[in-house]
CSV table of C-alpha atoms in Angstrom, one decimal:
chain,number,residue,atom,x,y,z
A,17,UNK,CA,115.8,70.5,125.8
A,18,UNK,CA,115.6,70.5,129.6
A,19,UNK,CA,115.6,74.0,131.1
A,20,UNK,CA,117.9,74.8,134.0
A,21,UNK,CA,116.5,75.5,137.5
A,22,UNK,CA,117.4,79.2,137.3
A,23,UNK,CA,115.2,80.4,134.4
A,24,UNK,CA,116.7,83.9,134.4
A,25,UNK,CA,119.9,82.4,132.9
A,26,UNK,CA,118.6,82.3,129.4
A,27,UNK,CA,119.5,83.8,126.0
A,28,UNK,CA,117.7,83.7,122.7
A,29,UNK,CA,120.0,82.5,119.9
A,30,UNK,CA,120.6,85.3,117.3
A,31,UNK,CA,121.0,83.0,114.3
A,32,UNK,CA,117.6,81.3,114.4
A,33,UNK,CA,114.7,83.3,115.8
A,34,UNK,CA,113.2,81.8,118.9
A,35,UNK,CA,115.9,79.2,119.3
A,36,UNK,CA,117.0,78.9,123.0
A,37,UNK,CA,120.5,78.7,124.3
A,38,UNK,CA,121.1,78.4,128.0
A,39,UNK,CA,124.2,80.1,129.5
A,40,UNK,CA,125.3,80.7,133.0
A,41,UNK,CA,125.5,84.3,134.1
A,42,UNK,CA,126.9,85.9,137.2
A,43,UNK,CA,124.7,88.7,138.4
A,44,UNK,CA,125.0,91.2,141.2
A,45,UNK,CA,122.0,92.3,143.3
A,46,UNK,CA,120.4,95.5,141.9
A,47,UNK,CA,120.9,98.7,143.8
A,48,UNK,CA,117.8,100.0,145.5
A,49,UNK,CA,117.0,103.7,145.3
A,50,UNK,CA,116.0,105.6,148.4
A,51,UNK,CA,112.4,106.6,148.5
A,52,UNK,CA,111.6,110.2,147.8
A,53,UNK,CA,108.6,112.4,147.6
A,54,UNK,CA,109.2,113.2,144.0
A,55,UNK,CA,106.3,112.3,141.7
A,56,UNK,CA,106.7,109.0,139.8
A,57,UNK,CA,107.5,109.4,136.1
A,58,UNK,CA,104.6,108.5,133.8
A,59,UNK,CA,105.1,105.0,132.4
A,60,UNK,CA,105.6,105.1,128.6
A,61,UNK,CA,104.4,102.7,126.0
A,62,UNK,CA,107.3,100.2,125.1
A,63,UNK,CA,109.1,100.5,121.8
A,64,UNK,CA,107.2,97.7,120.1
A,65,UNK,CA,105.8,97.7,116.6
A,66,UNK,CA,102.9,96.0,114.9
A,67,UNK,CA,105.6,94.2,112.8
A,68,UNK,CA,107.7,92.2,115.2
A,69,UNK,CA,111.4,93.1,115.4
A,70,UNK,CA,113.7,90.4,116.6
A,71,UNK,CA,116.6,92.7,117.5
A,72,UNK,CA,114.3,94.8,119.7
A,73,UNK,CA,113.0,91.7,121.2
A,74,UNK,CA,116.4,90.4,122.1
A,75,UNK,CA,117.4,93.7,123.7
A,76,UNK,CA,114.2,93.8,125.7
A,77,UNK,CA,115.0,90.3,127.1
A,78,UNK,CA,118.3,91.5,128.3
A,79,UNK,CA,116.9,94.7,129.9
A,80,UNK,CA,114.0,92.8,131.6
A,81,UNK,CA,116.3,90.1,132.9
A,82,UNK,CA,118.5,92.7,134.7
A,83,UNK,CA,115.6,94.4,136.5
A,84,UNK,CA,113.4,91.4,137.5
A,85,UNK,CA,113.8,88.9,140.2
A,86,UNK,CA,114.1,85.2,139.3
A,87,UNK,CA,111.1,84.4,137.1
A,88,UNK,CA,108.3,82.4,138.6
A,89,UNK,CA,108.9,78.7,137.8
A,90,UNK,CA,105.4,77.6,138.7
A,91,UNK,CA,102.5,77.7,136.2
A,92,UNK,CA,99.2,79.3,137.1
A,93,UNK,CA,96.8,77.0,138.9
A,94,UNK,CA,95.1,74.4,136.6
A,95,UNK,CA,97.5,75.0,133.7
A,96,UNK,CA,99.2,71.8,132.4
A,97,UNK,CA,103.0,71.4,132.1
A,98,UNK,CA,102.4,69.9,128.6
A,99,UNK,CA,99.4,69.5,126.3
A,100,UNK,CA,99.3,66.4,124.2
A,101,UNK,CA,96.9,66.3,121.3
A,102,UNK,CA,96.9,66.0,117.5
A,103,UNK,CA,96.6,69.8,117.5
A,104,UNK,CA,100.1,70.0,119.0
A,105,UNK,CA,102.5,70.1,116.0
A,106,UNK,CA,105.5,71.8,114.5
A,107,UNK,CA,105.4,72.8,110.8
A,108,UNK,CA,108.5,70.8,109.7
A,109,UNK,CA,107.1,67.7,111.4
A,110,UNK,CA,103.7,68.1,109.8
A,111,UNK,CA,105.2,68.6,106.3
A,112,UNK,CA,107.2,65.3,106.7
A,113,UNK,CA,103.9,63.5,107.1
A,114,UNK,CA,102.8,64.7,103.6
A,115,UNK,CA,100.4,67.3,102.2
A,116,UNK,CA,97.6,64.7,101.8
A,117,UNK,CA,97.2,65.1,105.6
A,118,UNK,CA,95.7,68.6,105.1
A,119,UNK,CA,95.2,69.2,101.4
A,120,UNK,CA,92.2,67.5,99.8
A,121,UNK,CA,91.8,67.5,96.0
A,122,UNK,CA,88.4,67.8,94.5
A,123,UNK,CA,87.5,65.6,91.5
A,124,UNK,CA,85.8,66.7,88.3
A,125,UNK,CA,82.6,65.0,89.6
A,126,UNK,CA,82.9,67.1,92.8
A,127,UNK,CA,83.2,70.3,90.8
A,128,UNK,CA,80.2,69.4,88.6
A,129,UNK,CA,78.1,68.7,91.7
A,130,UNK,CA,79.0,72.0,93.3
A,131,UNK,CA,78.3,73.9,90.0
A,132,UNK,CA,74.9,72.2,89.8
A,133,UNK,CA,74.1,73.4,93.3
A,134,UNK,CA,75.3,76.9,92.3
A,135,UNK,CA,72.9,77.0,89.4
A,136,UNK,CA,70.1,75.7,91.5
A,137,UNK,CA,70.6,78.4,94.1
A,138,UNK,CA,70.7,81.1,91.5
A,139,UNK,CA,67.5,79.9,89.9
A,140,UNK,CA,65.8,80.0,93.3
A,141,UNK,CA,66.2,83.8,93.4
A,142,UNK,CA,66.9,83.6,97.2
A,143,UNK,CA,69.1,86.1,99.1
A,144,UNK,CA,72.6,85.1,99.9
A,145,UNK,CA,71.7,85.0,103.6
A,146,UNK,CA,69.6,81.9,102.7
A,147,UNK,CA,72.7,79.9,101.6
A,148,UNK,CA,72.8,76.7,103.7
A,149,UNK,CA,73.4,72.9,103.3
A,150,UNK,CA,69.6,72.7,102.5
A,151,UNK,CA,69.6,75.4,99.8
A,152,UNK,CA,73.0,74.3,98.4
A,153,UNK,CA,72.6,70.5,98.2
A,154,UNK,CA,75.7,68.4,97.7
A,155,UNK,CA,74.5,64.8,98.2
A,156,UNK,CA,77.9,63.3,97.6
A,157,UNK,CA,80.5,66.0,98.2
A,158,UNK,CA,78.7,67.5,101.2
A,159,UNK,CA,79.1,64.5,103.6
A,160,UNK,CA,82.8,64.2,102.6
A,161,UNK,CA,83.4,67.9,103.4
A,162,UNK,CA,81.6,67.5,106.7
A,163,UNK,CA,83.8,64.5,107.5
A,164,UNK,CA,87.0,66.4,106.6
A,165,UNK,CA,85.9,69.3,108.8
A,166,UNK,CA,86.2,67.1,111.8
A,167,UNK,CA,89.9,67.6,111.4
A,168,UNK,CA,89.4,71.1,112.8
A,169,UNK,CA,88.6,69.6,116.2
A,170,UNK,CA,90.5,66.3,116.4
A,171,UNK,CA,93.1,66.5,113.6
A,172,UNK,CA,95.8,69.1,112.8
A,173,UNK,CA,93.2,71.9,113.1
A,174,UNK,CA,93.1,73.0,109.4
A,175,UNK,CA,92.5,71.8,105.9
A,176,UNK,CA,92.5,73.0,102.3
A,177,UNK,CA,90.1,72.1,99.5
A,178,UNK,CA,91.8,72.4,96.1
A,179,UNK,CA,90.3,72.2,92.6
A,180,UNK,CA,88.0,75.2,91.9
A,181,UNK,CA,88.9,77.7,89.2
A,182,UNK,CA,87.5,81.1,90.3
A,183,UNK,CA,88.0,82.6,86.8
A,184,UNK,CA,85.2,80.3,85.5
A,185,UNK,CA,82.7,82.2,87.7
A,186,UNK,CA,81.4,85.7,88.2
A,187,UNK,CA,82.1,87.6,91.4
A,188,UNK,CA,78.6,86.8,92.7
A,189,UNK,CA,78.9,83.1,91.7
A,190,UNK,CA,82.3,82.8,93.6
A,191,UNK,CA,80.6,84.2,96.7
A,192,UNK,CA,77.7,81.8,96.4
A,193,UNK,CA,80.0,78.8,95.7
A,194,UNK,CA,82.2,79.7,98.7
A,195,UNK,CA,79.4,80.2,101.2
A,196,UNK,CA,77.7,77.0,99.9
A,197,UNK,CA,80.8,74.9,100.4
A,198,UNK,CA,81.4,76.5,103.8
A,199,UNK,CA,77.9,75.6,105.0
A,200,UNK,CA,79.1,71.9,105.2
A,201,UNK,CA,82.1,73.0,107.3
A,202,UNK,CA,80.1,75.0,109.8
A,203,UNK,CA,76.5,75.8,110.2
A,204,UNK,CA,76.7,79.4,111.2
A,205,UNK,CA,78.3,82.5,109.6
A,206,UNK,CA,79.4,85.6,111.5
A,207,UNK,CA,79.1,89.3,110.7
A,208,UNK,CA,82.6,90.8,110.4
A,209,UNK,CA,81.9,94.4,111.3
A,210,UNK,CA,79.2,96.7,112.7
A,211,UNK,CA,77.8,97.3,109.2
A,212,UNK,CA,76.8,93.6,108.8
A,213,UNK,CA,79.5,92.7,106.2
A,214,UNK,CA,79.7,88.9,105.9
A,215,UNK,CA,82.9,89.0,103.7
A,216,UNK,CA,86.0,91.1,104.3
A,217,UNK,CA,88.4,91.6,101.4
A,218,UNK,CA,91.3,91.3,101.6
A,219,UNK,CA,92.1,91.6,105.3
A,220,UNK,CA,92.1,89.0,108.2
A,221,UNK,CA,91.5,89.0,111.9
A,222,UNK,CA,91.6,86.7,115.0
A,223,UNK,CA,88.1,86.7,116.4
A,224,UNK,CA,86.0,84.1,114.5
A,225,UNK,CA,85.9,80.6,115.8
A,226,UNK,CA,86.6,79.1,112.4
A,227,UNK,CA,88.2,81.2,109.7
A,228,UNK,CA,87.7,80.4,106.0
A,229,UNK,CA,89.7,81.9,103.1
A,230,UNK,CA,88.9,81.5,99.4
A,231,UNK,CA,91.8,82.5,97.1
A,232,UNK,CA,90.4,84.2,94.0
A,233,UNK,CA,93.7,85.5,92.8
A,234,UNK,CA,97.3,85.1,94.0
A,235,UNK,CA,99.9,87.9,94.3
A,236,UNK,CA,102.8,88.0,91.9
A,237,UNK,CA,105.2,87.2,94.8
A,238,UNK,CA,104.7,86.2,98.5
A,239,UNK,CA,101.5,86.3,100.5
A,240,UNK,CA,101.8,82.7,101.8
A,241,UNK,CA,99.5,81.8,104.7
A,242,UNK,CA,101.2,80.8,108.0
A,243,UNK,CA,99.5,78.6,110.7
A,244,UNK,CA,100.9,77.6,114.0
A,245,UNK,CA,99.6,75.4,116.8
A,246,UNK,CA,98.7,77.5,119.9
A,247,UNK,CA,99.3,74.5,122.1
A,248,UNK,CA,102.8,74.0,120.7
A,249,UNK,CA,103.5,77.6,121.5
A,250,UNK,CA,102.1,77.1,125.0
A,251,UNK,CA,104.1,73.9,125.6
A,252,UNK,CA,107.4,75.6,124.7
A,253,UNK,CA,106.7,78.7,126.8
A,254,UNK,CA,105.4,76.6,129.8
A,255,UNK,CA,108.7,74.6,129.7
A,256,UNK,CA,111.1,77.5,129.2
A,257,UNK,CA,109.4,80.5,130.6
A,258,UNK,CA,106.5,79.7,132.9
A,259,UNK,CA,106.4,83.4,134.0
A,260,UNK,CA,105.2,84.2,130.4
A,261,UNK,CA,102.1,82.0,131.0
A,262,UNK,CA,101.4,84.1,134.1
A,263,UNK,CA,101.6,87.3,132.1
A,264,UNK,CA,99.5,85.9,129.3
A,265,UNK,CA,96.6,84.9,131.5
A,266,UNK,CA,96.4,88.1,133.5
A,267,UNK,CA,93.3,90.2,132.7
A,268,UNK,CA,95.3,93.5,132.3
A,269,UNK,CA,96.1,93.6,128.6
A,270,UNK,CA,94.8,96.8,127.1
A,271,UNK,CA,93.0,96.5,123.7
A,272,UNK,CA,92.6,99.8,121.9
A,273,UNK,CA,89.1,100.4,120.6
A,274,UNK,CA,90.2,103.3,118.3
A,275,UNK,CA,87.6,106.0,119.0
A,276,UNK,CA,84.8,103.9,120.4
A,277,UNK,CA,83.4,104.3,123.9
A,278,UNK,CA,84.8,103.1,126.2
A,279,UNK,CA,88.2,103.8,124.6
A,280,UNK,CA,89.7,100.5,125.5
A,281,UNK,CA,89.0,97.2,127.1
A,282,UNK,CA,91.1,94.8,129.2
A,283,UNK,CA,91.2,91.0,129.2
A,284,UNK,CA,93.7,88.1,129.1
A,285,UNK,CA,95.4,86.8,125.9
A,286,UNK,CA,95.5,83.2,127.1
A,287,UNK,CA,92.5,81.1,128.1
A,288,UNK,CA,92.1,77.5,129.4
A,289,UNK,CA,88.9,75.4,129.1
A,290,UNK,CA,88.6,73.7,132.6
A,291,UNK,CA,86.6,70.8,131.1
A,292,UNK,CA,88.7,69.9,128.1
A,293,UNK,CA,92.1,71.6,129.0
A,294,UNK,CA,92.0,73.2,125.6
A,295,UNK,CA,94.3,76.3,125.3
A,296,UNK,CA,93.3,79.3,123.3
A,297,UNK,CA,95.4,82.4,122.5
A,298,UNK,CA,93.0,85.2,121.4
A,299,UNK,CA,94.3,88.6,120.4
A,300,UNK,CA,94.9,91.0,117.5
A,301,UNK,CA,98.4,92.5,117.7
A,302,UNK,CA,97.4,95.8,116.1
A,303,UNK,CA,94.9,96.5,118.9
A,304,UNK,CA,97.7,96.1,121.5
A,305,UNK,CA,100.6,97.9,119.7
A,306,UNK,CA,98.9,100.2,117.1
A,307,UNK,CA,100.5,100.6,113.7
A,308,UNK,CA,101.7,103.3,111.3
A,309,UNK,CA,98.3,103.2,109.6
A,310,UNK,CA,96.3,103.1,112.8
A,311,UNK,CA,98.4,104.6,115.6
A,312,UNK,CA,97.6,103.7,119.2
A,313,UNK,CA,95.1,106.0,120.8
A,314,UNK,CA,96.4,108.7,123.1
A,315,UNK,CA,95.5,108.5,126.8
A,316,UNK,CA,95.0,104.8,127.1
A,317,UNK,CA,97.2,102.8,129.6
A,318,UNK,CA,100.5,101.7,128.0
A,319,UNK,CA,101.6,98.1,127.7
A,320,UNK,CA,104.2,97.0,130.2
A,321,UNK,CA,107.7,95.9,129.2
A,322,UNK,CA,106.9,92.3,130.4
A,323,UNK,CA,103.9,92.3,128.2
A,324,UNK,CA,105.9,93.5,125.2
A,325,UNK,CA,108.4,90.7,125.8
A,326,UNK,CA,105.7,88.1,126.0
A,327,UNK,CA,103.9,89.3,122.9
A,328,UNK,CA,107.0,88.9,120.9
A,329,UNK,CA,107.8,85.6,122.5
A,330,UNK,CA,104.5,84.3,121.3
A,331,UNK,CA,105.2,85.6,117.8
A,332,UNK,CA,108.7,84.2,117.4
A,333,UNK,CA,107.8,80.9,119.0
A,334,UNK,CA,104.9,80.5,116.6
A,335,UNK,CA,107.2,81.6,113.7
A,336,UNK,CA,109.7,78.9,114.7
A,337,UNK,CA,107.0,76.1,114.6
A,338,UNK,CA,104.6,77.4,111.8
A,339,UNK,CA,103.7,75.8,108.5
A,340,UNK,CA,103.6,78.0,105.4
A,341,UNK,CA,100.9,77.3,102.9
A,342,UNK,CA,101.3,78.4,99.3
A,343,UNK,CA,97.5,78.6,98.6
A,344,UNK,CA,96.8,78.4,94.9
A,345,UNK,CA,94.1,80.2,93.0
A,346,UNK,CA,90.8,78.4,93.9
A,347,UNK,CA,92.0,77.0,97.2
A,348,UNK,CA,89.5,77.1,100.1
A,349,UNK,CA,91.3,77.1,103.4
A,350,UNK,CA,89.6,76.5,106.8
A,351,UNK,CA,91.2,76.5,110.3
A,352,UNK,CA,90.2,76.3,113.9
A,353,UNK,CA,90.9,79.8,115.1
A,354,UNK,CA,90.6,78.8,118.8
A,355,UNK,CA,93.4,76.3,118.4
A,356,UNK,CA,95.8,77.9,115.8
A,357,UNK,CA,97.5,81.2,115.3
A,358,UNK,CA,97.7,82.7,111.8
A,359,UNK,CA,99.8,85.2,109.9
A,360,UNK,CA,100.8,85.8,106.3
A,361,UNK,CA,103.9,86.8,104.4
A,362,UNK,CA,104.3,90.1,102.8
A,363,UNK,CA,103.4,90.2,99.1
A,364,UNK,CA,103.8,92.1,95.9
A,365,UNK,CA,101.1,92.4,93.2
A,366,UNK,CA,101.5,92.8,89.5
A,367,UNK,CA,98.4,94.5,88.2
A,368,UNK,CA,99.7,94.6,84.6
A,369,UNK,CA,99.7,90.8,84.4
A,370,UNK,CA,96.5,90.4,86.6
A,371,UNK,CA,98.4,89.0,89.6
A,372,UNK,CA,96.6,91.0,92.3
A,373,UNK,CA,96.0,89.2,95.5
A,374,UNK,CA,92.2,88.8,96.2
A,375,UNK,CA,90.8,86.6,99.0
A,376,UNK,CA,87.3,86.1,100.4
A,377,UNK,CA,87.0,85.5,104.1
A,378,UNK,CA,84.3,84.0,106.3
A,379,UNK,CA,83.9,83.7,110.0
A,380,UNK,CA,82.2,80.5,110.9
A,381,UNK,CA,80.9,78.5,113.9
A,382,UNK,CA,80.3,74.8,114.3
A,383,UNK,CA,77.7,74.6,117.1
A,384,UNK,CA,78.5,70.9,117.7
A,385,UNK,CA,82.3,71.6,118.0
A,386,UNK,CA,84.3,70.3,120.9
A,387,UNK,CA,86.1,73.6,121.0
A,388,UNK,CA,84.1,76.4,122.8
A,389,UNK,CA,85.0,80.0,122.9
A,390,UNK,CA,86.3,81.3,126.2
A,391,UNK,CA,83.6,82.7,128.5
A,392,UNK,CA,85.1,86.2,128.7
A,393,UNK,CA,84.8,86.4,124.8
A,394,UNK,CA,81.2,85.4,124.6
A,395,UNK,CA,79.9,89.0,124.7
A,396,UNK,CA,82.1,89.9,121.7
A,397,UNK,CA,81.2,86.8,119.9
A,398,UNK,CA,77.5,87.4,120.5
A,399,UNK,CA,77.9,90.5,118.3
A,400,UNK,CA,79.4,88.2,115.5
A,401,UNK,CA,77.2,85.1,115.7
A,402,UNK,CA,74.4,85.8,118.1
A,403,UNK,CA,70.8,86.8,118.0
A,404,UNK,CA,71.7,90.4,119.0
A,405,UNK,CA,72.8,91.1,115.4
A,406,UNK,CA,69.4,90.0,114.1
A,407,UNK,CA,67.6,92.0,116.7
A,408,UNK,CA,69.7,95.1,115.8
A,409,UNK,CA,68.0,95.4,112.4
A,410,UNK,CA,71.4,95.4,110.6
A,411,UNK,CA,71.0,93.5,107.4
A,412,UNK,CA,73.6,91.1,106.1
A,413,UNK,CA,75.8,92.6,103.4
A,414,UNK,CA,77.6,90.5,100.9
A,415,UNK,CA,80.1,92.8,99.0
A,416,UNK,CA,81.0,90.8,95.9
A,417,UNK,CA,83.7,93.2,95.0
A,418,UNK,CA,86.7,94.3,97.2
A,419,UNK,CA,86.2,97.2,99.6
A,420,UNK,CA,89.3,99.3,99.2
A,421,UNK,CA,88.4,102.7,100.7
A,422,UNK,CA,90.9,104.2,103.1
A,423,UNK,CA,88.5,104.2,106.0
A,424,UNK,CA,87.9,100.5,105.7
A,425,UNK,CA,91.7,100.0,105.9
A,426,UNK,CA,92.3,102.3,108.9
A,427,UNK,CA,89.2,101.9,111.1
A,428,UNK,CA,90.1,98.9,113.1
A,429,UNK,CA,86.6,98.2,114.4
A,430,UNK,CA,85.6,97.3,110.8
A,431,UNK,CA,88.2,94.5,110.5
A,432,UNK,CA,88.9,93.3,114.0
A,433,UNK,CA,86.2,92.1,116.4
A,434,UNK,CA,88.6,92.0,119.3
A,435,UNK,CA,88.0,95.7,120.0
């Protein structure tokens, strides 16, 4: 769809989220108030929730359109009008190409080879921190996984390995098996909180360069994983709302640190690699909006109305183009977190029948990857992957059972490295 010259004459369709209709609109110039010596009212945080609300989003579009001048139709310097890459895709189009593009089925021989490596590692009596492609040898399966993993950089950006049955293994064996397989996807693992936890169960975040999820048990209903191409989101916003690209790349987004010092940090949400032109969207919505479980800290600068609109625009555009994956028990899913956005559906467990959602998560890094983390995030990522963690004396922790205490759920620094 070709956007009109006047980009303020837009309207989001109400039937399908993030579908655009363009309509002419006659507007009068806003009235200007006379300057006074009265103190300016304190800016309040917008009415925006951790769970996106399309009705609120549509109303915000209308309000913002009335108070702003014609949106900027030029993109920031260096940003492309359109990104073309195998990593630019829409979910419905990807599904039409067939699941064999991103789901890879393991054979019985593959499973036996992995189980032999599992038994060999257990017999070696090594710590879990020693798990690598050397200590978990997969002479046949390993090179195939490494080849499939190239899809993270030059394919659709994700893949699923299917065929394991977690119920055949103990909790510890599942962790060893998962970390061993992952060592052929990426050669470095990241610590997921300040306590050195290498696994986080069952929550997810947006900081790791490669994210891995191992489904030990499915929920009774729901809980499907959603992935969306960040470049596809960028292309649509660049074409229809270039002013949103300006807002996303400004370094004034406030990330709540929930009680840490300093209380917040500021940085952009959108980054561009000048050498490769790769686009990365890096953020955790909870740290920007707060939530009912972890309310936004008092006293930190509020989000602007423009930022609130853009944050929802990213979400609903991603929702419109995402692919939903019904990960089965035993699936190991990996995706390029610098190239894709992720979310999940709500879910309902059934403890009486044993249908209680349980995932293992790893943050990974491929040091030979064509995708590099944005420079402004390097300090945060040093805490996850770098030598600073080793020098800190914090030992790796591998919790083989879920951590379900209330503090773990509510203290965001434990589950989101963005803060």
